[in-house]
Structures are given as C-alpha cells and as structure tokens.
Amino acid sequence: MQDRNNTIAGWVLFAGIIALGSTLVVSEVFHAQEVESCSDDASDGYCPPYVKEASLAAGGEQEAEQPIAFFLASADATRGENVFKKCSACHTVTAGGANKVGPNLYDIMGADIAAKPGFAYSDTLAGLEGNWGWDNMSAWLQSPRGFAPGNKMTFAGLGNPQDRADVMLYLNTLGSGIAVPPPPAMDDAVADAEEASAEGELQLAQDSDTADDLTENAVEGTGSQGGVDVPDAN
Ligand code: HEC
C-alpha cells in the first residue's frame, strides 16, 4: 500500500512538472508573437528576425511612398551645389560649358531629354521622349540604370530623396527656373501614410478607436458635470 502511494505521488509530481514546463514554452511562443516591431539596437532583448524584417520593410515602403514634391518643399540649392560635387567629374553646369564625359547641364530642368548640341548620347537616352521635370529627373537620378537601362551614365544614383531634391533645385537655379510643385497637401500625406503599410493602417485604426473612447468619456464627463452645474429650477 505504501509503495503504491509513493508511485501515485510520483506520477502526480511528474505530471505537475510537465504541465509547468509546457506552460512556460507556450507563453514564450505567444510572447514572441506579441512583438510587432523591434530592431537589434533598439530592443535590449532578442529581436526575432521575421519581426525585424517586417519593421524594416514597413519603414522602407513609407519612404518610397513620399512624392518628390514632399522633399522639394524643404530642399536647399546650396546643399544641392554640394551634392553636385558627385556629378562634376562628368558634367559642367556653366552657360556654354563644355561637354565632358556627360553633357553640359546648364538649363537642363525643363529641357528636352538628350538634346544638348554636340554630345553623343546613347541610343537609349536619345530614344526617350519628353522634357526633364521633377518626377522623371528624380527617377533618373535615383537610378540611371533603372530609369533608362543601357544608358551610358555610369553613376550608381542618389538613394537619398532629399539629396535628389536639393541637387534638382540647384540645377533649376542655372538657367531653367521651372515652377516648383507645391508641397503635397496634408490630407494626401495622411492618405499616403495609410496606404504605406497594412501595419500603419492597423495603427491608425487603433488610434481612432482610442480617440472614440476618449470622446465618449469626455461626453459622459460633461454630461454628469453638467448635471451638477445646472442650478436647481425654482
Ligand atoms: C561617371 C560620369 C557621370 C557622373 C558621375 C554623372 N553623370 Fe550624368 N551623365 C553622364 C553621361 C555619360 C550621360 C549621358 C548618358 C547617355 O547618353 O546615355 C549623362 C546624362 C545626364 C543627364 C541627361 C542630360 C540630357 O541632356 O538629357 C542628366 C540630367 C545628368 N546626367 C545629371 C547628372 C547628375 C545630376 C549627376 C550627379 C548626381 C550626374 N549626372 C553624374 C555621366 C555622368
């Protein structure tokens, strides 16, 4: 009898240990899924790779969504002159300046694409229709190879949209002077941000829920307070 009691107690203890163990494992798993965004430097703990990737992707997408007009609103021609140092090995910008490896860029904003006299353009660039505006120039400077595959401007591109806005504004001071687009309206910016990522949308939805709750509370508060404040009718 004594033996059997010991055996039963042993099994009960064993079952308890298993239960405790699996609770720990399960809570660990669910805790990990609660993390929505983190990065190695920001979090002091472990940042699961799939969360880190999602966070990075969301950020990257948002940047890509901003139209160039957004960056033009805070662009600076003096900063742009500095950025242009990356171009000056191949391009002059003075009126009547020489063509070097690349064509002279005086009066280039608003000008016909690939139309500088005396420069031998690639067939690719020469084949493009239209004039240089803010959007196509931004796309060209972001990635010459992506914009016109097979062209002969061997330049990786300006990844930073603010650098592109700055250098375009600088070029626009040299002869061209085409109209700078107005900054995107606030509503558009909000709409863009909403489109940027499903995560962003979720966040906005949560925010507006909270706002609704607050409004409700405020209304209730005013109601009861109003009840107190209203003087008794005589
Ligand atoms: C390594 C040399 C090189 C560098 C650096 C370079 N370019 Fe160019 N660029 C060229 C060449 C070559 C072409 C002509 C491309 C073709 O015909 O395919 C060109 C063409 C252009 C054009 C088109 C001109 C036209 O007449 O339509 C623009 C605009 C331009 N470059 C701007 C820039 C800017 C701005 C930078 C700096 C951010 C820059 N380039 C850096 C070599 C360069």
Coordinates of N, CA and C and ligand atoms in Angstrom, one line a residue:
M1 N 0.8 -1.2 0.0 CA 0.0 0.0 0.0 C 0.9 1.2 0.0
Q2 N 1.9 1.2 0.9 CA 2.8 2.3 1.0 C 3.5 2.5 -0.4
D3 N 3.9 1.4 -1.0 CA 4.6 1.5 -2.3 C 3.7 2.2 -3.3
R4 N 2.4 1.7 -3.3 CA 1.5 2.2 -4.4 C 1.3 3.8 -4.2
N5 N 1.2 4.2 -2.9 CA 1.0 5.6 -2.6 C 2.2 6.4 -3.1
N6 N 3.4 5.9 -2.9 CA 4.6 6.5 -3.4 C 4.5 6.7 -4.9
T7 N 4.1 5.6 -5.6 CA 4.1 5.6 -7.0 C 3.1 6.6 -7.5
I8 N 1.9 6.7 -6.9 CA 0.9 7.7 -7.3 C 1.5 9.1 -7.1
A9 N 2.1 9.3 -5.9 CA 2.6 10.7 -5.6 C 3.7 11.0 -6.7
G10 N 4.5 10.0 -7.1 CA 5.5 10.3 -8.1 C 4.9 10.7 -9.4
W11 N 3.8 10.0 -9.8 CA 3.2 10.4 -11.1 C 2.6 11.7 -11.0
V12 N 1.9 12.0 -9.9 CA 1.3 13.4 -9.7 C 2.4 14.5 -9.9
L13 N 3.5 14.2 -9.2 CA 4.6 15.2 -9.2 C 5.1 15.3 -10.7
F14 N 5.3 14.2 -11.3 CA 5.8 14.2 -12.7 C 4.8 15.0 -13.6
A15 N 3.5 14.7 -13.5 CA 2.5 15.4 -14.3 C 2.6 16.9 -14.1
G16 N 2.8 17.3 -12.8 CA 2.9 18.7 -12.5 C 4.1 19.4 -13.2
I17 N 5.2 18.7 -13.2 CA 6.4 19.2 -13.8 C 6.2 19.4 -15.3
I18 N 5.6 18.4 -16.0 CA 5.3 18.5 -17.4 C 4.3 19.7 -17.7
A19 N 3.3 19.9 -16.9 CA 2.3 20.9 -17.1 C 3.0 22.3 -16.9
L20 N 3.9 22.5 -15.9 CA 4.6 23.7 -15.7 C 5.5 24.0 -16.9
G21 N 6.2 23.0 -17.3 CA 7.1 23.1 -18.4 C 6.4 23.6 -19.7
S22 N 5.3 22.9 -20.0 CA 4.6 23.3 -21.3 C 4.0 24.7 -21.2
T23 N 3.6 25.1 -20.0 CA 3.0 26.5 -19.8 C 4.1 27.5 -20.1
L24 N 5.3 27.2 -19.6 CA 6.4 28.1 -19.9 C 6.7 28.2 -21.4
V25 N 6.8 27.1 -22.1 CA 7.0 27.0 -23.5 C 6.0 27.8 -24.3
V26 N 4.7 27.5 -24.0 CA 3.6 28.2 -24.7 C 3.6 29.7 -24.5
S27 N 3.8 30.1 -23.2 CA 3.8 31.6 -23.0 C 5.0 32.2 -23.7
E28 N 6.1 31.5 -23.8 CA 7.3 32.0 -24.6 C 6.9 32.3 -26.0
V29 N 6.2 31.3 -26.6 CA 5.8 31.4 -28.0 C 4.9 32.5 -28.2
F30 N 3.9 32.6 -27.4 CA 2.9 33.7 -27.6 C 3.5 35.0 -27.3
H31 N 4.4 35.1 -26.3 CA 5.0 36.4 -26.0 C 5.8 36.9 -27.3
A32 N 6.5 35.9 -27.9 CA 7.3 36.3 -29.1 C 6.3 36.9 -30.2
Q33 N 5.1 36.3 -30.3 CA 4.2 36.8 -31.4 C 3.7 38.2 -31.1
E34 N 3.7 38.5 -29.8 CA 3.1 39.9 -29.5 C 4.0 41.0 -30.0
V35 N 5.4 40.7 -30.1 CA 6.3 41.8 -30.5 C 5.9 42.1 -32.0
E36 N 5.6 43.4 -32.2 CA 5.2 43.8 -33.6 C 6.4 44.5 -34.3
S37 N 7.2 45.2 -33.6 CA 8.4 45.8 -34.3 C 9.5 45.9 -33.3
C38 N 10.7 45.7 -33.8 CA 11.9 45.9 -33.0 C 13.1 45.9 -33.9
S39 N 14.2 46.3 -33.4 CA 15.5 46.2 -34.2 C 16.5 45.8 -33.2
D40 N 17.7 45.3 -33.7 CA 18.7 44.9 -32.7 C 19.2 45.9 -31.8
D41 N 19.3 47.2 -32.3 CA 19.9 48.2 -31.5 C 18.9 48.8 -30.5
A42 N 17.6 48.8 -31.0 CA 16.6 49.5 -30.1 C 16.1 48.6 -29.0
S43 N 16.0 47.3 -29.2 CA 15.5 46.4 -28.1 C 16.7 45.9 -27.4
D44 N 16.5 45.8 -26.1 CA 17.7 45.2 -25.3 C 17.6 43.7 -25.2
G45 N 16.5 43.1 -25.7 CA 16.4 41.7 -25.7 C 16.6 41.1 -27.1
Y46 N 16.0 40.0 -27.3 CA 16.1 39.3 -28.6 C 15.1 39.9 -29.6
C47 N 15.5 40.2 -30.8 CA 14.6 40.7 -31.8 C 14.4 39.6 -32.9
P48 N 13.3 38.9 -32.9 CA 13.1 37.8 -33.9 C 13.3 38.3 -35.3
P49 N 14.0 37.6 -36.1 CA 14.3 38.1 -37.5 C 13.1 38.4 -38.3
Y50 N 12.0 37.7 -38.2 CA 10.9 38.0 -39.0 C 10.2 39.3 -38.6
V51 N 10.3 39.7 -37.3 CA 9.8 40.9 -36.8 C 10.7 42.1 -37.3
K52 N 12.0 41.9 -37.3 CA 12.9 42.9 -37.7 C 12.7 43.2 -39.2
E53 N 12.6 42.1 -40.0 CA 12.4 42.3 -41.4 C 11.1 43.1 -41.7
A54 N 10.0 42.8 -41.0 CA 8.7 43.4 -41.2 C 8.9 44.9 -40.8
S55 N 9.6 45.2 -39.7 CA 9.8 46.6 -39.3 C 10.5 47.4 -40.4
L56 N 11.6 46.8 -40.9 CA 12.4 47.4 -41.9 C 11.6 47.7 -43.2
A57 N 10.9 46.6 -43.6 CA 10.1 46.7 -44.8 C 9.1 47.9 -44.7
A58 N 8.4 48.0 -43.6 CA 7.4 49.0 -43.4 C 8.0 50.4 -43.5
G59 N 9.2 50.6 -42.9 CA 9.9 51.9 -42.9 C 10.3 52.2 -44.4
G60 N 10.9 51.2 -45.1 CA 11.3 51.4 -46.4 C 10.2 51.8 -47.4
E61 N 9.1 51.1 -47.2 CA 7.9 51.3 -48.1 C 7.4 52.8 -47.9
Q62 N 7.4 53.2 -46.6 CA 6.9 54.5 -46.4 C 7.7 55.6 -47.1
E63 N 9.1 55.4 -47.0 CA 9.9 56.4 -47.7 C 9.6 56.4 -49.2
A64 N 9.5 55.2 -49.8 CA 9.2 55.2 -51.2 C 7.9 55.8 -51.6
E65 N 6.9 55.9 -50.7 CA 5.6 56.4 -50.9 C 5.6 57.9 -51.0
Q66 N 6.6 58.6 -50.4 CA 6.6 60.1 -50.4 C 6.9 60.6 -51.8
P67 N 6.0 61.5 -52.3 CA 6.4 62.1 -53.6 C 7.5 63.0 -53.5
I68 N 8.2 63.3 -54.6 CA 9.4 64.2 -54.6 C 9.0 65.6 -54.2
A69 N 7.8 66.0 -54.4 CA 7.3 67.3 -54.0 C 7.4 67.5 -52.5
F70 N 7.3 66.4 -51.8 CA 7.4 66.5 -50.3 C 8.8 66.9 -50.0
F71 N 9.8 66.4 -50.7 CA 11.2 66.7 -50.3 C 11.6 68.1 -50.9
L72 N 11.0 68.4 -52.0 CA 11.3 69.7 -52.7 C 10.9 70.9 -51.7
A73 N 9.8 70.6 -50.9 CA 9.3 71.6 -50.0 C 10.4 72.1 -49.1
S74 N 11.3 71.2 -48.7 CA 12.4 71.6 -47.8 C 13.7 71.5 -48.4
A75 N 13.8 71.6 -49.8 CA 15.0 71.5 -50.5 C 15.8 72.8 -50.4
D76 N 17.1 72.6 -50.6 CA 18.0 73.8 -50.5 C 19.1 73.8 -51.6
A77 N 19.1 74.8 -52.4 CA 20.0 74.9 -53.5 C 21.5 74.9 -53.1
T78 N 21.8 75.5 -52.0 CA 23.2 75.5 -51.5 C 23.7 74.1 -51.2
R79 N 22.8 73.3 -50.5 CA 23.1 71.9 -50.2 C 23.2 71.2 -51.5
G80 N 22.4 71.5 -52.5 CA 22.4 70.9 -53.8 C 23.7 71.1 -54.5
E81 N 24.3 72.3 -54.4 CA 25.5 72.6 -55.0 C 26.6 71.6 -54.5
N82 N 26.5 71.3 -53.2 CA 27.4 70.4 -52.6 C 27.2 69.0 -53.1
V83 N 26.0 68.6 -53.2 CA 25.7 67.3 -53.8 C 26.2 67.1 -55.2
F84 N 26.2 68.3 -55.9 CA 26.6 68.2 -57.3 C 28.1 67.9 -57.5
K85 N 28.9 68.0 -56.4 CA 30.3 67.6 -56.5 C 30.4 66.1 -57.0
K86 N 29.4 65.3 -56.7 CA 29.4 63.9 -57.2 C 29.2 63.9 -58.7
C87 N 28.8 64.9 -59.3 CA 28.4 64.9 -60.7 C 29.5 65.6 -61.5
S88 N 30.3 66.5 -60.8 CA 31.1 67.5 -61.6 C 32.3 66.8 -62.3
A89 N 32.6 65.6 -61.9 CA 33.7 64.9 -62.7 C 33.3 64.7 -64.1
C90 N 32.0 64.6 -64.4 CA 31.5 64.3 -65.7 C 30.7 65.4 -66.3
H91 N 30.2 66.4 -65.5 CA 29.3 67.4 -66.0 C 29.8 68.8 -65.7
T92 N 29.7 69.8 -66.6 CA 29.8 71.2 -66.3 C 28.4 71.7 -66.2
V93 N 28.2 72.9 -65.5 CA 26.9 73.5 -65.3 C 26.9 74.9 -65.7
T94 N 28.0 75.5 -66.2 CA 28.0 76.9 -66.6 C 27.4 77.0 -68.0
A95 N 26.9 78.3 -68.2 CA 26.3 78.5 -69.6 C 27.4 78.4 -70.6
G96 N 27.1 77.6 -71.6 CA 28.1 77.3 -72.7 C 29.2 76.5 -72.3
G97 N 29.1 75.8 -71.1 CA 30.2 75.0 -70.6 C 30.4 73.8 -71.5
A98 N 31.6 73.2 -71.4 CA 32.0 72.1 -72.3 C 31.2 70.8 -71.9
N99 N 31.0 69.9 -72.9 CA 30.6 68.6 -72.6 C 31.8 67.8 -72.2
K100 N 31.7 67.0 -71.1 CA 32.8 66.2 -70.6 C 32.4 64.8 -70.9
V101 N 32.6 63.9 -69.9 CA 32.1 62.5 -70.1 C 30.6 62.5 -70.3
G102 N 29.9 63.5 -69.6 CA 28.5 63.7 -69.8 C 28.2 65.1 -70.4
P103 N 27.0 65.3 -70.8 CA 26.7 66.6 -71.5 C 26.7 67.8 -70.5
N104 N 26.9 69.0 -70.9 CA 26.8 70.2 -70.1 C 25.3 70.3 -69.6
L105 N 25.2 70.7 -68.3 CA 23.8 70.6 -67.7 C 23.2 72.0 -67.4
Y106 N 23.8 73.0 -68.0 CA 23.2 74.4 -67.8 C 21.8 74.3 -68.5
D107 N 20.8 74.9 -67.8 CA 19.4 75.0 -68.3 C 18.8 73.6 -68.6
I108 N 19.1 72.6 -67.8 CA 18.7 71.2 -68.0 C 17.2 71.0 -67.5
M109 N 16.8 71.6 -66.4 CA 15.5 71.3 -65.9 C 14.5 71.9 -66.9
G110 N 13.5 71.2 -67.3 CA 12.5 71.6 -68.3 C 13.0 71.4 -69.7
A111 N 14.3 71.1 -69.9 CA 14.8 71.0 -71.3 C 14.4 69.6 -71.9
D112 N 14.5 69.6 -73.2 CA 14.3 68.3 -74.0 C 15.3 67.2 -73.4
I113 N 14.8 66.0 -73.3 CA 15.7 64.9 -72.8 C 16.7 64.7 -74.0
A114 N 18.0 64.6 -73.6 CA 19.1 64.2 -74.6 C 19.1 65.1 -75.8
A115 N 19.2 66.4 -75.6 CA 19.2 67.3 -76.7 C 20.3 68.4 -76.7
K116 N 21.3 68.1 -75.8 CA 22.4 69.1 -75.8 C 23.2 69.0 -77.1
P117 N 23.5 70.1 -77.7 CA 24.2 70.0 -79.0 C 25.7 69.5 -78.8
G118 N 26.1 68.7 -79.7 CA 27.5 68.2 -79.7 C 27.8 67.1 -78.8
F119 N 26.8 66.5 -78.2 CA 27.0 65.4 -77.3 C 26.5 64.1 -77.9
A120 N 27.3 63.1 -77.9 CA 26.9 61.8 -78.4 C 26.2 60.9 -77.4
Y121 N 24.8 61.1 -77.3 CA 24.0 60.3 -76.4 C 24.0 58.8 -76.8
S122 N 23.7 58.0 -75.8 CA 23.4 56.6 -76.1 C 22.0 56.5 -76.8
D123 N 21.8 55.5 -77.5 CA 20.5 55.3 -78.2 C 19.4 55.3 -77.2
T124 N 19.6 54.7 -76.1 CA 18.6 54.6 -75.0 C 18.1 55.9 -74.6
L125 N 19.0 56.8 -74.2 CA 18.6 58.1 -73.7 C 18.0 59.0 -74.9
A126 N 18.7 58.9 -76.0 CA 18.2 59.6 -77.2 C 16.8 59.2 -77.6
G127 N 16.5 58.0 -77.3 CA 15.2 57.5 -77.7 C 14.0 57.9 -76.7
L128 N 14.4 58.5 -75.6 CA 13.3 58.9 -74.6 C 12.6 60.2 -75.1
E129 N 11.3 60.2 -75.0 CA 10.5 61.4 -75.4 C 10.4 62.3 -74.2
G130 N 10.1 63.6 -74.4 CA 9.7 64.5 -73.4 C 10.8 65.4 -72.8
N131 N 10.4 66.1 -71.8 CA 11.3 67.0 -71.1 C 11.6 66.6 -69.7
W132 N 12.7 67.2 -69.2 CA 13.1 66.9 -67.8 C 12.2 67.7 -66.8
G133 N 11.3 66.9 -66.1 CA 10.6 67.6 -65.0 C 11.1 67.0 -63.7
W134 N 10.4 67.4 -62.6 CA 10.8 67.0 -61.3 C 10.7 65.5 -61.1
D135 N 9.7 64.8 -61.6 CA 9.5 63.4 -61.3 C 10.4 62.5 -62.1
N136 N 10.5 62.8 -63.4 CA 11.4 61.9 -64.2 C 12.8 62.2 -63.9
M137 N 13.2 63.4 -63.6 CA 14.6 63.7 -63.2 C 14.9 63.0 -61.9
S138 N 14.0 63.0 -60.9 CA 14.2 62.3 -59.7 C 14.4 60.8 -59.9
A139 N 13.6 60.2 -60.7 CA 13.7 58.8 -61.0 C 15.0 58.5 -61.7
W140 N 15.4 59.4 -62.6 CA 16.7 59.2 -63.3 C 17.9 59.3 -62.4
L141 N 17.9 60.3 -61.5 CA 19.0 60.4 -60.6 C 19.0 59.4 -59.5
Q142 N 17.8 58.8 -59.2 CA 17.7 57.8 -58.1 C 18.4 56.5 -58.7
S143 N 18.2 56.2 -59.9 CA 18.8 55.0 -60.5 C 18.8 55.2 -62.0
P144 N 20.0 55.7 -62.6 CA 20.1 55.9 -64.0 C 19.8 54.6 -64.8
R145 N 20.4 53.5 -64.2 CA 20.2 52.2 -64.9 C 18.8 51.7 -64.9
G146 N 18.1 52.0 -63.7 CA 16.7 51.6 -63.6 C 15.8 52.4 -64.6
F147 N 16.1 53.7 -64.7 CA 15.2 54.6 -65.4 C 15.4 54.4 -66.9
A148 N 16.7 54.2 -67.4 CA 16.9 54.0 -68.8 C 18.0 52.9 -69.0
P149 N 17.6 51.7 -68.9 CA 18.5 50.6 -69.0 C 19.3 50.6 -70.2
G150 N 20.7 50.5 -70.1 CA 21.6 50.6 -71.3 C 22.1 51.9 -71.6
N151 N 21.8 53.0 -70.7 CA 22.3 54.3 -71.0 C 23.8 54.3 -70.5
K152 N 24.5 55.4 -70.9 CA 26.0 55.3 -70.6 C 26.4 56.3 -69.4
M153 N 25.5 56.7 -68.6 CA 25.9 57.4 -67.4 C 26.2 56.4 -66.3
T154 N 27.5 56.2 -66.1 CA 27.9 55.1 -65.1 C 28.0 55.8 -63.7
F155 N 26.8 55.9 -63.2 CA 26.7 56.6 -61.9 C 25.6 55.7 -61.1
A156 N 25.9 55.3 -59.9 CA 25.0 54.4 -59.2 C 23.7 55.0 -58.9
G157 N 23.7 56.3 -58.6 CA 22.4 57.0 -58.3 C 22.5 57.6 -56.9
L158 N 21.5 58.6 -56.7 CA 21.4 59.2 -55.4 C 20.2 58.5 -54.6
G159 N 20.5 57.7 -53.7 CA 19.5 57.0 -52.9 C 18.6 57.9 -52.1
N160 N 19.2 58.9 -51.5 CA 18.5 59.8 -50.6 C 17.6 60.8 -51.4
P161 N 16.3 60.7 -51.2 CA 15.4 61.6 -51.9 C 15.7 63.1 -51.6
Q162 N 16.2 63.4 -50.4 CA 16.5 64.8 -50.1 C 17.7 65.3 -50.9
D163 N 18.6 64.5 -51.1 CA 19.8 64.8 -52.0 C 19.3 65.1 -53.4
R164 N 18.4 64.3 -53.9 CA 17.9 64.5 -55.3 C 17.1 65.8 -55.4
A165 N 16.3 66.1 -54.4 CA 15.5 67.3 -54.4 C 16.5 68.5 -54.3
D166 N 17.5 68.4 -53.5 CA 18.5 69.5 -53.3 C 19.2 69.8 -54.7
V167 N 19.7 68.7 -55.3 CA 20.5 68.9 -56.5 C 19.6 69.4 -57.7
M168 N 18.4 68.9 -57.7 CA 17.5 69.4 -58.8 C 17.2 70.9 -58.6
L169 N 17.0 71.3 -57.3 CA 16.7 72.7 -57.1 C 17.9 73.6 -57.5
Y170 N 19.1 73.0 -57.2 CA 20.3 73.7 -57.6 C 20.4 73.9 -59.1
L171 N 20.2 72.8 -59.8 CA 20.2 72.8 -61.3 C 19.1 73.8 -61.8
N172 N 18.0 73.9 -61.1 CA 16.9 74.7 -61.6 C 17.3 76.2 -61.5
T173 N 18.3 76.5 -60.6 CA 18.7 77.9 -60.5 C 19.6 78.3 -61.7
L174 N 20.1 77.3 -62.4 CA 21.0 77.6 -63.5 C 20.3 77.6 -64.8
G175 N 19.8 78.8 -65.2 CA 19.1 78.9 -66.5 C 17.6 78.6 -66.4
S176 N 17.3 77.4 -66.0 CA 16.0 76.8 -66.1 C 14.9 77.6 -65.4
G177 N 14.8 77.5 -64.1 CA 13.8 78.2 -63.4 C 12.4 77.8 -63.7
I178 N 12.1 76.4 -63.8 CA 10.8 75.9 -64.0 C 10.1 76.0 -62.6
A179 N 8.7 75.9 -62.6 CA 7.9 76.0 -61.4 C 8.1 74.8 -60.5
V180 N 8.3 75.1 -59.2 CA 8.5 74.0 -58.2 C 7.1 73.6 -57.8
P181 N 6.8 72.3 -57.8 CA 5.5 71.9 -57.4 C 5.2 72.3 -55.9
P182 N 3.9 72.5 -55.6 CA 3.6 72.8 -54.2 C 3.7 71.6 -53.4
P183 N 4.0 71.7 -52.1 CA 4.1 70.6 -51.2 C 2.8 69.8 -51.2
P184 N 2.8 68.5 -51.1 CA 1.6 67.7 -51.1 C 0.7 68.1 -49.9
A185 N -0.6 68.2 -50.2 CA -1.5 68.6 -49.1 C -1.4 67.6 -47.9
M186 N -1.8 68.1 -46.8 CA -1.7 67.3 -45.6 C -2.6 66.1 -45.7
D187 N -3.8 66.2 -46.3 CA -4.7 65.1 -46.5 C -4.1 64.0 -47.3
D188 N -3.3 64.5 -48.4 CA -2.7 63.5 -49.3 C -1.6 62.7 -48.5
A189 N -0.9 63.5 -47.7 CA 0.2 62.8 -46.9 C -0.4 61.8 -46.0
V190 N -1.5 62.1 -45.4 CA -2.2 61.1 -44.5 C -2.7 59.9 -45.3
A191 N -3.2 60.2 -46.5 CA -3.7 59.1 -47.3 C -2.5 58.2 -47.7
D192 N -1.4 58.8 -48.1 CA -0.2 58.1 -48.5 C 0.2 57.2 -47.3
A193 N 0.3 57.8 -46.1 CA 0.7 57.1 -45.0 C -0.2 55.9 -44.7
E194 N -1.5 56.1 -45.0 CA -2.4 55.0 -44.7 C -2.1 53.8 -45.7
E195 N -1.8 54.2 -47.0 CA -1.6 53.2 -48.0 C -0.3 52.5 -47.7
A196 N 0.7 53.2 -47.1 CA 2.0 52.7 -47.0 C 2.2 51.3 -46.5
S197 N 1.4 50.9 -45.5 CA 1.5 49.6 -45.0 C 0.3 49.2 -44.2
A198 N 0.0 47.9 -44.2 CA -1.2 47.4 -43.5 C -1.0 47.6 -42.0
E199 N 0.3 47.5 -41.6 CA 0.6 47.8 -40.2 C 0.2 49.2 -39.8
G200 N 0.6 50.1 -40.7 CA 0.2 51.5 -40.5 C -1.3 51.7 -40.3
E201 N -2.0 51.0 -41.2 CA -3.5 51.1 -41.2 C -4.0 50.7 -39.9
L202 N -3.5 49.5 -39.4 CA -3.9 48.9 -38.1 C -3.7 50.0 -37.0
Q203 N -2.5 50.6 -37.0 CA -2.1 51.5 -36.0 C -3.1 52.7 -36.0
L204 N -3.4 53.2 -37.2 CA -4.4 54.3 -37.3 C -5.7 53.9 -36.8
A205 N -6.2 52.7 -37.1 CA -7.4 52.2 -36.6 C -7.5 52.2 -35.1
Q206 N -6.4 51.7 -34.6 CA -6.3 51.6 -33.1 C -6.4 53.0 -32.5
D207 N -5.6 53.9 -33.1 CA -5.6 55.3 -32.6 C -7.0 55.9 -32.6
S208 N -7.7 55.7 -33.7 CA -9.0 56.3 -33.8 C -10.0 55.6 -32.8
D209 N -9.8 54.3 -32.6 CA -10.6 53.7 -31.5 C -10.4 54.4 -30.2
T210 N -9.1 54.6 -29.9 CA -8.8 55.2 -28.6 C -9.4 56.6 -28.6
A211 N -9.3 57.3 -29.7 CA -9.9 58.7 -29.8 C -11.4 58.6 -29.5
D212 N -12.1 57.6 -30.1 CA -13.5 57.4 -29.8 C -13.8 57.2 -28.3
D213 N -13.0 56.4 -27.7 CA -13.2 56.1 -26.3 C -13.1 57.4 -25.5
L214 N -12.0 58.1 -25.9 CA -11.8 59.4 -25.1 C -12.9 60.3 -25.3
T215 N -13.4 60.4 -26.6 CA -14.6 61.3 -26.8 C -15.8 60.9 -26.0
E216 N -16.0 59.6 -26.0 CA -17.1 59.1 -25.2 C -17.0 59.5 -23.7
N217 N -15.8 59.2 -23.2 CA -15.5 59.6 -21.8 C -15.8 61.0 -21.5
A218 N -15.2 61.8 -22.5 CA -15.4 63.3 -22.3 C -16.8 63.7 -22.3
V219 N -17.6 63.1 -23.2 CA -19.0 63.4 -23.3 C -19.7 63.0 -22.0
E220 N -19.4 61.8 -21.6 CA -20.0 61.4 -20.3 C -19.7 62.3 -19.2
G221 N -18.4 62.7 -19.2 CA -17.9 63.6 -18.1 C -18.7 64.9 -18.1
T222 N -18.8 65.5 -19.3 CA -19.5 66.7 -19.5 C -21.0 66.6 -19.0
G223 N -21.5 65.4 -19.4 CA -22.9 65.1 -19.0 C -23.1 65.2 -17.5
S224 N -22.3 64.4 -16.8 CA -22.5 64.3 -15.3 C -22.2 65.7 -14.7
Q225 N -21.1 66.3 -15.2 CA -20.7 67.6 -14.7 C -21.8 68.6 -14.9
G226 N -22.4 68.5 -16.1 CA -23.5 69.5 -16.4 C -24.6 69.3 -15.4
G227 N -24.9 68.0 -15.1 CA -25.9 67.7 -14.1 C -25.7 68.4 -12.8
V228 N -24.4 68.4 -12.4 CA -24.1 69.1 -11.1 C -24.2 70.6 -11.2
D229 N -23.7 71.1 -12.4 CA -23.6 72.6 -12.5 C -24.9 73.2 -12.7
V230 N -25.8 72.5 -13.4 CA -27.1 73.2 -13.7 C -27.8 73.6 -12.4
P231 N -28.1 74.8 -12.2 CA -28.7 75.2 -10.9 C -30.2 74.6 -10.9
D232 N -30.6 74.4 -9.7 CA -31.9 73.8 -9.5 C -33.0 74.8 -10.0
A233 N -34.0 74.2 -10.7 CA -35.0 75.1 -11.2 C -35.9 75.5 -10.1
N234 N -36.3 76.8 -10.0 CA -37.1 77.3 -8.8 C -38.6 77.1 -9.2
Ligands
HEC1 C1 30.7 59.0 -64.5 C2 30.2 60.1 -65.2 C3 28.9 60.7 -64.7 C4 28.5 61.1 -63.5 C5 29.3 61.0 -62.2 C6 27.2 61.7 -63.6 N1 26.8 61.7 -64.9 FE1 25.1 62.4 -65.7 N2 25.6 61.7 -67.5 C7 26.7 61.1 -67.8 C8 26.6 60.6 -69.2 C9 27.7 59.8 -69.9 C10 25.4 61.0 -69.7 C11 24.8 60.7 -71.0 C12 24.1 59.3 -70.9 C13 23.6 58.7 -72.1 O1 23.7 59.3 -73.2 O2 23.2 57.5 -72.1 C14 24.7 61.7 -68.6 C15 23.5 62.3 -68.7 C16 22.9 63.0 -67.7 C17 21.7 63.8 -67.8 C18 20.8 63.8 -69.0 C19 21.2 65.1 -69.8 C20 20.4 65.4 -71.0 O3 20.8 66.1 -71.9 O4 19.2 64.9 -71.2 C21 21.5 64.4 -66.6 C22 20.3 65.3 -66.3 C23 22.5 64.1 -65.8 N3 23.4 63.2 -66.4 C24 22.7 64.5 -64.4 C25 23.7 64.1 -63.6 C26 23.7 64.4 -62.2 C27 22.8 65.4 -61.5 C28 24.8 63.8 -61.6 C29 25.2 63.8 -60.2 C30 24.2 63.4 -59.2 C31 25.4 63.0 -62.7 N4 24.7 63.2 -63.9 C32 26.5 62.2 -62.5 C33 27.8 60.9 -67.0 C34 27.8 61.1 -65.6

